Amino acid sequence: MHRWPLYCHFLWLFFVQTYAELPICKESDYHFEYTECDVLGSRWRVAVPNKANTCTGLPDPVKGTQCTFSCSEGEFLDMRSQQCQKCAAGTYSLGTGVAFDEWDSLPTGFVTHGMNTNGGDVHTNCSNSTWKPMGDYIASNTDECSATLSYAVILKKPGTVSFDYFYPDSNIYFEFYVQNDQCQSTDSDSRWLKVSESDWSQNSVTLNKGNNVLYWRTTAFALLGSAIKPVLLKNIAISGVAYTSECFHCKPGTYSAKPGSARCTPCPADTYSNKVATVCHQCERGKYAEAGSGSCKPKPACTNSDYFYTHTPCDSKGQTQLMYKWIKPKICSENVKGAMKLPASGVMQRCPPCNPGFFVTNAATCEPCSNGFYSNGTACAKCPVGTEPVMGFEYKWWNRMPSNMKSSVFRQEYSDADHTAWEVAGEYIYTTPGDQDSDYMMLSLNVPGYRLPQSMAKDSERSELSRITFVFETMCTADCTLYFMSGNNQWNNDVVEQWSGNSTKQSYSYLIQSNSTVSFTWTFQRTVEYTTERKYSADVAKIYSIHITNVIGGVASQCRHCALTSTKASACVPCPPGHYMVNGTGACKSCPPNTFIRADQPVGEAACVQCGPNTHRNKAHSACLSDCKLDVQSGGGLLLHYDFSGLSNVTVFQSSPRFTSKGLRYLHHFSVGLCGRENRELAECVDNVTDSERKVKGYVCQSTVVPSDIRSQTVVSSQPFVIGDVLLGVTTDTTLSHISSPGQLFPTASSLPDVIFYYRSSETTQACKDGRSTTIRLRCSPTVTAKDHITLPSNCSEGTCDGCSFHFLWQSQHACPLCTKSHYREIVSACIQGIQRTTYVWQQPLHCYGGESLPAQKVSACVTLDFWLKFGVSTGTIAAVLLISISCYFWKKTRKLQYKYSKLMMTSGGNECELPAADSCAIMEGEDAEDDLIYLTKKSFFTKIKSFSRERSSDGFDSVPLKSSSSNLPREEDDSDDA
């Protein structure tokens, strides 16, 4: 029972002996830390061994500084003395904050991951869609996934987070937000960052005391297949932490020369520095280094890709010279074997004329003409009386870069180096060789706005505010692409058109419909493949001329005739509505009935355009409209009346879902404003990817929508464009103005014809040289009550098979002709109790809607069948009695004749061929009375019956008993024989 205490005693002695054998801790064996703050804001400083059970004799805990204690910038907290000390040269400190400016790898504490925002679509793999460290910065993803970068920090007092970002592409959503202890995010209005208007922008957000989780999130919506520029982040700094116990080392390529630095300074070009540098070192001869480099590289041999040519500005003698210049900074060597030398400058040449609207000054420079003047590039002249200058900019001579144009380079691997992207060359402007073939060579043009000429009538139907036209050419050996973009500024624009590969010299024109479209950018990329070598530096894009009209503050290259008026006006006025200007005279002449004036050609009889079938001109004579009503002659000769007012409101519908190669689901969204009078509501499509929302309006428009939970929206809409802004006509014909609507796209078994609306878009593209067109078939379907039952062709699921001609089928009861009397029939009921009902029913199958309503049931008095039966029986009885009476009468007359004939026969003595003498044949007076007496003296009805029923004699005659006169006949005959 005493074994356990003895065992414990020996065990205790063993630990004491072991502990006594450990060495005393040195300063390098431990470090100091603070305990958690208590409720009073106090804490203790304790020594913590770097490795357990390696030494003994740690310093005792001492009371620490207050939790709110902090050091200034360039200082750190020395935990031994608990005093702030300055950082040594070659290091830096933010005082109460932390900074992240090295992105060779993801710093400790940062987490990045990709996720799917497409409603949990299993087809989308986003595991590799993350933020990528790129050395000096970190870059976002460029696919359809959502990439999130997060960092958690605990602040002992309120602080801030600041960072530099480059956000050049509006096809990406970019948001920054902070979540606190309660997982509450920052205000949704301030979390969306604006597209960068310069190379780098800075953002700063206030942080609350306590836990803060910082989120940077990007989502790209690129459906055209073009390369997306990523969002770049650098210089993330967070203040508000309790203390900094150490200084950060300056990274290679930077230095801090003085103690107590708050940040490190980048080394200039052709110098380098190592880590923790206090000074930058010059590169050796034959080597070079870009700004902020940690090492020098050998200079390669110079090639023809290292220089470019340009024309010098005109001198006082009006001469210019072709010059060759090295690309700055020069990174090649002319002394290496095989290196090319800079070509000699050309001979002096006469300067080309100034651009139209400018004149040559005495100093051989070009200056714009004054208001009211015009020029062809040599001298200014005042516009003649009765004319006005046509304002704009026309650049066709490139001796120097125009003041409203700028050249710049955007590199996927961002660099602060300033390179020339486009250079003037006399007759054209071209792209210079870049540092890398994947660089974006950008040329931007900015204008203040637009104003229509005074002689041009203003009206709501006119869509053209200005027009930009340029002539270009590309010569490539790789997969080069030239982009033309428009928008609010150089960094906030949308791709209008793009050309890949070689493009012969050609012209392109773009219609400007909004005063907010004031920036235009041409971007040339030699290849999308990233490489540090210059394989395709000879690939080039050239722009020969740029012409933009109706620009505020522009210059004039010609003058336009004003309309002749009876009053002496100081300014030009347009011709009255419905009139065109006769060429060269200024006289206004009326257009034929139901025509409108062509907006881009108000001069000459060709300016009058006849309205299409079943349309009428508007009041301003600038467009043709449909009032949604139509009369059509059917095949059977019946006139059908249509009223589509029930379909005139703006209607939206979508195509079937489609998927990108990444698995992102998207749809084509269409908006239709079928018809209507002036000041009607137009169809509208938007681009809501960024906070600078862009809209297009017309009869029919299209945009691409992506279901998403980004920005608390159900869908993201992008790439809007108009596919119909001019109504050409409304007819049942399948072809109108060279636009066809094939019937096989939407087969039907109905004999009722489809009514087709024809539209055209005035905006042209590379693929659609004549612009886009749209046909909408309206088909009568009395059972379809919905007003948005619009379908697309089965063989063209996007509504178009060629990208230029769009076709839709709209089925609705409102597409049926108005009902008339011919569309129903009447049913008359039987007469019941003196009441007869007349009911009206529709003819089946029914092919009408609205119009004349079905008449109500009619009730009328009538005579019943019993009455007519009684009347018929009575009438029949009377008729039968009458018929019998007549029959008896004629029978009686016949008997008399038979009797007389019988009497004559007896008188003739039986000789059939002999007749009695005339005196014997005469009817004696009183003979009829005697005959009548025979029948009247009959005793009774039965006696008559008996006489009627006697047998006939052998000669076929009835034997008739005669009176006494007859009985004496044999005696007379005997007497005659005796005689």
mmCIF file of N, CA, C and O in Angstrom, residues 47-101:
data_model
loop_
_atom_site.group_PDB
_atom_site.id
_atom_site.type_symbol
_atom_site.label_atom_id
_atom_site.label_comp_id
_atom_site.label_asym_id
_atom_site.label_seq_id
_atom_site.Cartn_x
_atom_site.Cartn_y
_atom_site.Cartn_z
ATOM 1 N N ALA A 47 6.764 35.939 -21.936
ATOM 2 C CA ALA A 47 7.807 35.362 -22.782
ATOM 3 C C ALA A 47 7.367 33.975 -23.226
ATOM 4 O O ALA A 47 6.929 33.156 -22.405
ATOM 5 N N VAL A 48 7.495 33.698 -24.490
ATOM 6 C CA VAL A 48 7.078 32.422 -25.074
ATOM 7 C C VAL A 48 8.287 31.796 -25.742
ATOM 8 O O VAL A 48 8.938 32.433 -26.584
ATOM 9 N N PRO A 49 8.677 30.571 -25.320
ATOM 10 C CA PRO A 49 9.846 29.932 -25.953
ATOM 11 C C PRO A 49 9.569 29.629 -27.417
ATOM 12 O O PRO A 49 8.448 29.290 -27.798
ATOM 13 N N ASN A 50 10.619 29.747 -28.186
ATOM 14 C CA ASN A 50 10.475 29.429 -29.599
ATOM 15 C C ASN A 50 10.269 27.939 -29.805
ATOM 16 O O ASN A 50 9.627 27.519 -30.780
ATOM 17 N N LYS A 51 10.810 27.133 -28.859
ATOM 18 C CA LYS A 51 10.656 25.689 -28.923
ATOM 19 C C LYS A 51 10.493 25.167 -27.516
ATOM 20 O O LYS A 51 11.262 25.517 -26.619
ATOM 21 N N ALA A 52 9.549 24.347 -27.290
ATOM 22 C CA ALA A 52 9.236 23.865 -25.938
ATOM 23 C C ALA A 52 10.350 22.964 -25.401
ATOM 24 O O ALA A 52 11.000 22.233 -26.162
ATOM 25 N N ASN A 53 10.565 23.084 -24.049
ATOM 26 C CA ASN A 53 11.506 22.209 -23.326
ATOM 27 C C ASN A 53 12.935 22.287 -23.866
ATOM 28 O O ASN A 53 13.634 21.285 -24.006
ATOM 29 N N THR A 54 13.358 23.481 -24.229
ATOM 30 C CA THR A 54 14.737 23.651 -24.705
ATOM 31 C C THR A 54 15.572 24.476 -23.747
ATOM 32 O O THR A 54 16.802 24.454 -23.811
ATOM 33 N N CYS A 55 14.919 25.265 -22.909
ATOM 34 C CA CYS A 55 15.654 26.091 -21.950
ATOM 35 C C CYS A 55 14.760 26.408 -20.773
ATOM 36 O O CYS A 55 13.566 26.124 -20.789
ATOM 37 N N THR A 56 15.355 27.010 -19.767
ATOM 38 C CA THR A 56 14.604 27.361 -18.558
ATOM 39 C C THR A 56 15.002 28.765 -18.135
ATOM 40 O O THR A 56 15.961 29.355 -18.635
ATOM 41 N N GLY A 57 14.220 29.314 -17.204
ATOM 42 C CA GLY A 57 14.520 30.641 -16.704
ATOM 43 C C GLY A 57 13.973 31.749 -17.571
ATOM 44 O O GLY A 57 14.631 32.774 -17.783
ATOM 45 N N LEU A 58 12.729 31.581 -18.062
ATOM 46 C CA LEU A 58 12.098 32.632 -18.863
ATOM 47 C C LEU A 58 11.792 33.842 -17.992
ATOM 48 O O LEU A 58 11.501 33.701 -16.799
ATOM 49 N N PRO A 59 11.824 35.049 -18.563
ATOM 50 C CA PRO A 59 11.491 36.246 -17.781
ATOM 51 C C PRO A 59 10.075 36.171 -17.245
ATOM 52 O O PRO A 59 9.181 35.592 -17.868
ATOM 53 N N ASP A 60 9.870 36.764 -16.102
ATOM 54 C CA ASP A 60 8.535 36.780 -15.514
ATOM 55 C C ASP A 60 7.618 37.709 -16.294
ATOM 56 O O ASP A 60 8.062 38.691 -16.892
ATOM 57 N N PRO A 61 6.303 37.409 -16.323
ATOM 58 C CA PRO A 61 5.345 38.308 -16.981
ATOM 59 C C PRO A 61 5.356 39.687 -16.343
ATOM 60 O O PRO A 61 5.516 39.818 -15.127
ATOM 61 N N VAL A 62 5.198 40.686 -17.165
ATOM 62 C CA VAL A 62 5.119 42.073 -16.689
ATOM 63 C C VAL A 62 3.887 42.706 -17.310
ATOM 64 O O VAL A 62 3.365 42.252 -18.322
ATOM 65 N N LYS A 63 3.431 43.765 -16.695
ATOM 66 C CA LYS A 63 2.250 44.461 -17.184
ATOM 67 C C LYS A 63 2.574 45.112 -18.529
ATOM 68 O O LYS A 63 3.615 45.777 -18.686
ATOM 69 N N GLY A 64 1.714 44.931 -19.498
ATOM 70 C CA GLY A 64 1.953 45.448 -20.834
ATOM 71 C C GLY A 64 1.330 46.806 -21.069
ATOM 72 O O GLY A 64 0.725 47.412 -20.176
ATOM 73 N N THR A 65 1.453 47.280 -22.280
ATOM 74 C CA THR A 65 0.856 48.569 -22.663
ATOM 75 C C THR A 65 -0.650 48.423 -22.792
ATOM 76 O O THR A 65 -1.190 47.311 -22.847
ATOM 77 N N GLN A 66 -1.304 49.532 -22.846
ATOM 78 C CA GLN A 66 -2.747 49.518 -23.051
ATOM 79 C C GLN A 66 -3.073 48.972 -24.453
ATOM 80 O O GLN A 66 -2.278 49.075 -25.387
ATOM 81 N N CYS A 67 -4.239 48.408 -24.557
ATOM 82 C CA CYS A 67 -4.619 47.778 -25.825
ATOM 83 C C CYS A 67 -4.723 48.781 -26.962
ATOM 84 O O CYS A 67 -4.603 48.419 -28.134
ATOM 85 N N THR A 68 -4.965 50.029 -26.655
ATOM 86 C CA THR A 68 -5.115 51.056 -27.698
ATOM 87 C C THR A 68 -3.778 51.679 -28.079
ATOM 88 O O THR A 68 -3.736 52.570 -28.927
ATOM 89 N N PHE A 69 -2.704 51.206 -27.442
ATOM 90 C CA PHE A 69 -1.391 51.784 -27.732
ATOM 91 C C PHE A 69 -0.965 51.431 -29.161
ATOM 92 O O PHE A 69 -1.186 50.324 -29.643
ATOM 93 N N SER A 70 -0.332 52.387 -29.864
ATOM 94 C CA SER A 70 0.127 52.155 -31.234
ATOM 95 C C SER A 70 1.330 53.029 -31.522
ATOM 96 O O SER A 70 1.585 54.021 -30.823
ATOM 97 N N CYS A 71 2.052 52.655 -32.567
ATOM 98 C CA CYS A 71 3.216 53.417 -33.022
ATOM 99 C C CYS A 71 2.893 54.146 -34.305
ATOM 100 O O CYS A 71 1.951 53.794 -35.032
ATOM 101 N N SER A 72 3.685 55.157 -34.620
ATOM 102 C CA SER A 72 3.487 55.940 -35.834
ATOM 103 C C SER A 72 4.075 55.201 -37.035
ATOM 104 O O SER A 72 4.755 54.176 -36.911
ATOM 105 N N GLU A 73 3.835 55.789 -38.231
ATOM 106 C CA GLU A 73 4.396 55.216 -39.445
ATOM 107 C C GLU A 73 5.921 55.235 -39.376
ATOM 108 O O GLU A 73 6.521 56.188 -38.869
ATOM 109 N N GLY A 74 6.530 54.185 -39.899
ATOM 110 C CA GLY A 74 7.976 54.083 -39.874
ATOM 111 C C GLY A 74 8.523 53.596 -38.556
ATOM 112 O O GLY A 74 9.749 53.542 -38.389
ATOM 113 N N GLU A 75 7.652 53.236 -37.616
ATOM 114 C CA GLU A 75 8.077 52.756 -36.307
ATOM 115 C C GLU A 75 7.491 51.378 -36.033
ATOM 116 O O GLU A 75 6.504 50.971 -36.641
ATOM 117 N N PHE A 76 8.117 50.688 -35.053
ATOM 118 C CA PHE A 76 7.615 49.400 -34.608
ATOM 119 C C PHE A 76 7.713 49.351 -33.086
ATOM 120 O O PHE A 76 8.460 50.118 -32.466
ATOM 121 N N LEU A 77 6.978 48.470 -32.466
ATOM 122 C CA LEU A 77 6.963 48.341 -31.011
ATOM 123 C C LEU A 77 8.016 47.316 -30.590
ATOM 124 O O LEU A 77 7.925 46.130 -30.917
ATOM 125 N N ASP A 78 9.046 47.812 -29.871
ATOM 126 C CA ASP A 78 10.077 46.924 -29.315
ATOM 127 C C ASP A 78 9.487 46.254 -28.075
ATOM 128 O O ASP A 78 9.259 46.903 -27.051
ATOM 129 N N MET A 79 9.210 44.975 -28.171
ATOM 130 C CA MET A 79 8.520 44.274 -27.099
ATOM 131 C C MET A 79 9.378 44.178 -25.824
ATOM 132 O O MET A 79 8.836 44.053 -24.727
ATOM 133 N N ARG A 80 10.691 44.236 -25.946
ATOM 134 C CA ARG A 80 11.533 44.151 -24.745
ATOM 135 C C ARG A 80 11.384 45.408 -23.899
ATOM 136 O O ARG A 80 11.194 45.335 -22.687
ATOM 137 N N SER A 81 11.493 46.557 -24.556
ATOM 138 C CA SER A 81 11.361 47.821 -23.810
ATOM 139 C C SER A 81 9.943 48.357 -23.836
ATOM 140 O O SER A 81 9.629 49.304 -23.124
ATOM 141 N N GLN A 82 9.096 47.761 -24.667
ATOM 142 C CA GLN A 82 7.710 48.223 -24.875
ATOM 143 C C GLN A 82 7.683 49.705 -25.256
ATOM 144 O O GLN A 82 6.830 50.461 -24.808
ATOM 145 N N GLN A 83 8.650 50.081 -26.086
ATOM 146 C CA GLN A 83 8.728 51.435 -26.596
ATOM 147 C C GLN A 83 8.788 51.388 -28.126
ATOM 148 O O GLN A 83 9.249 50.412 -28.722
ATOM 149 N N CYS A 84 8.299 52.446 -28.779
ATOM 150 C CA CYS A 84 8.325 52.524 -30.250
ATOM 151 C C CYS A 84 9.728 52.873 -30.714
ATOM 152 O O CYS A 84 10.372 53.795 -30.170
ATOM 153 N N GLN A 85 10.218 52.144 -31.724
ATOM 154 C CA GLN A 85 11.526 52.383 -32.311
ATOM 155 C C GLN A 85 11.374 52.588 -33.819
ATOM 156 O O GLN A 85 10.458 52.052 -34.436
ATOM 157 N N LYS A 86 12.296 53.377 -34.408
ATOM 158 C CA LYS A 86 12.269 53.602 -35.843
ATOM 159 C C LYS A 86 12.782 52.368 -36.583
ATOM 160 O O LYS A 86 13.703 51.691 -36.130
ATOM 161 N N CYS A 87 12.160 52.138 -37.751
ATOM 162 C CA CYS A 87 12.614 51.037 -38.590
ATOM 163 C C CYS A 87 13.974 51.370 -39.179
ATOM 164 O O CYS A 87 14.282 52.532 -39.486
ATOM 165 N N ALA A 88 14.809 50.361 -39.341
ATOM 166 C CA ALA A 88 16.130 50.565 -39.922
ATOM 167 C C ALA A 88 16.009 50.833 -41.410
ATOM 168 O O ALA A 88 14.976 50.545 -42.049
ATOM 169 N N ALA A 89 17.037 51.404 -42.004
ATOM 170 C CA ALA A 89 17.065 51.614 -43.446
ATOM 171 C C ALA A 89 16.949 50.272 -44.160
ATOM 172 O O ALA A 89 17.501 49.259 -43.708
ATOM 173 N N GLY A 90 16.217 50.270 -45.272
ATOM 174 C CA GLY A 90 15.973 49.015 -45.982
ATOM 175 C C GLY A 90 14.714 48.319 -45.538
ATOM 176 O O GLY A 90 14.367 47.260 -46.075
ATOM 177 N N THR A 91 14.052 48.877 -44.549
ATOM 178 C CA THR A 91 12.782 48.328 -44.063
ATOM 179 C C THR A 91 11.772 49.465 -43.948
ATOM 180 O O THR A 91 12.112 50.646 -44.037
ATOM 181 N N TYR A 92 10.513 49.076 -43.696
ATOM 182 C CA TYR A 92 9.458 50.086 -43.552
ATOM 183 C C TYR A 92 8.381 49.549 -42.636
ATOM 184 O O TYR A 92 8.314 48.338 -42.362
ATOM 185 N N SER A 93 7.524 50.450 -42.193
ATOM 186 C CA SER A 93 6.434 50.061 -41.310
ATOM 187 C C SER A 93 5.291 51.042 -41.462
ATOM 188 O O SER A 93 5.500 52.239 -41.686
ATOM 189 N N LEU A 94 4.081 50.528 -41.322
ATOM 190 C CA LEU A 94 2.882 51.371 -41.356
ATOM 191 C C LEU A 94 2.426 51.773 -39.963
ATOM 192 O O LEU A 94 1.386 52.400 -39.813
ATOM 193 N N GLY A 95 3.157 51.414 -38.977
ATOM 194 C CA GLY A 95 2.771 51.768 -37.612
ATOM 195 C C GLY A 95 1.677 50.880 -37.100
ATOM 196 O O GLY A 95 1.922 49.786 -36.581
ATOM 197 N N THR A 96 0.441 51.302 -37.242
ATOM 198 C CA THR A 96 -0.704 50.535 -36.754
ATOM 199 C C THR A 96 -1.323 49.688 -37.851
ATOM 200 O O THR A 96 -2.473 49.268 -37.724
ATOM 201 N N GLY A 97 -0.636 49.466 -38.924
ATOM 202 C CA GLY A 97 -1.228 48.729 -40.027
ATOM 203 C C GLY A 97 -0.290 47.702 -40.610
ATOM 204 O O GLY A 97 0.867 47.546 -40.189
ATOM 205 N N VAL A 98 -0.830 47.000 -41.604
ATOM 206 C CA VAL A 98 -0.056 46.022 -42.362
ATOM 207 C C VAL A 98 -0.211 46.358 -43.840
ATOM 208 O O VAL A 98 -1.218 46.943 -44.263
ATOM 209 N N ALA A 99 0.784 46.011 -44.627
ATOM 210 C CA ALA A 99 0.763 46.310 -46.062
ATOM 211 C C ALA A 99 1.160 45.064 -46.828
ATOM 212 O O ALA A 99 1.952 44.237 -46.349
ATOM 213 N N PHE A 100 0.601 44.950 -48.044
ATOM 214 C CA PHE A 100 0.902 43.822 -48.916
ATOM 215 C C PHE A 100 1.209 44.382 -50.304
ATOM 216 O O PHE A 100 0.311 44.848 -51.011
ATOM 217 N N ASP A 101 2.495 44.379 -50.652
ATOM 218 C CA ASP A 101 2.902 44.884 -51.960
ATOM 219 C C ASP A 101 3.759 43.881 -52.723
ATOM 220 O O ASP A 101 4.242 44.180 -53.800
#
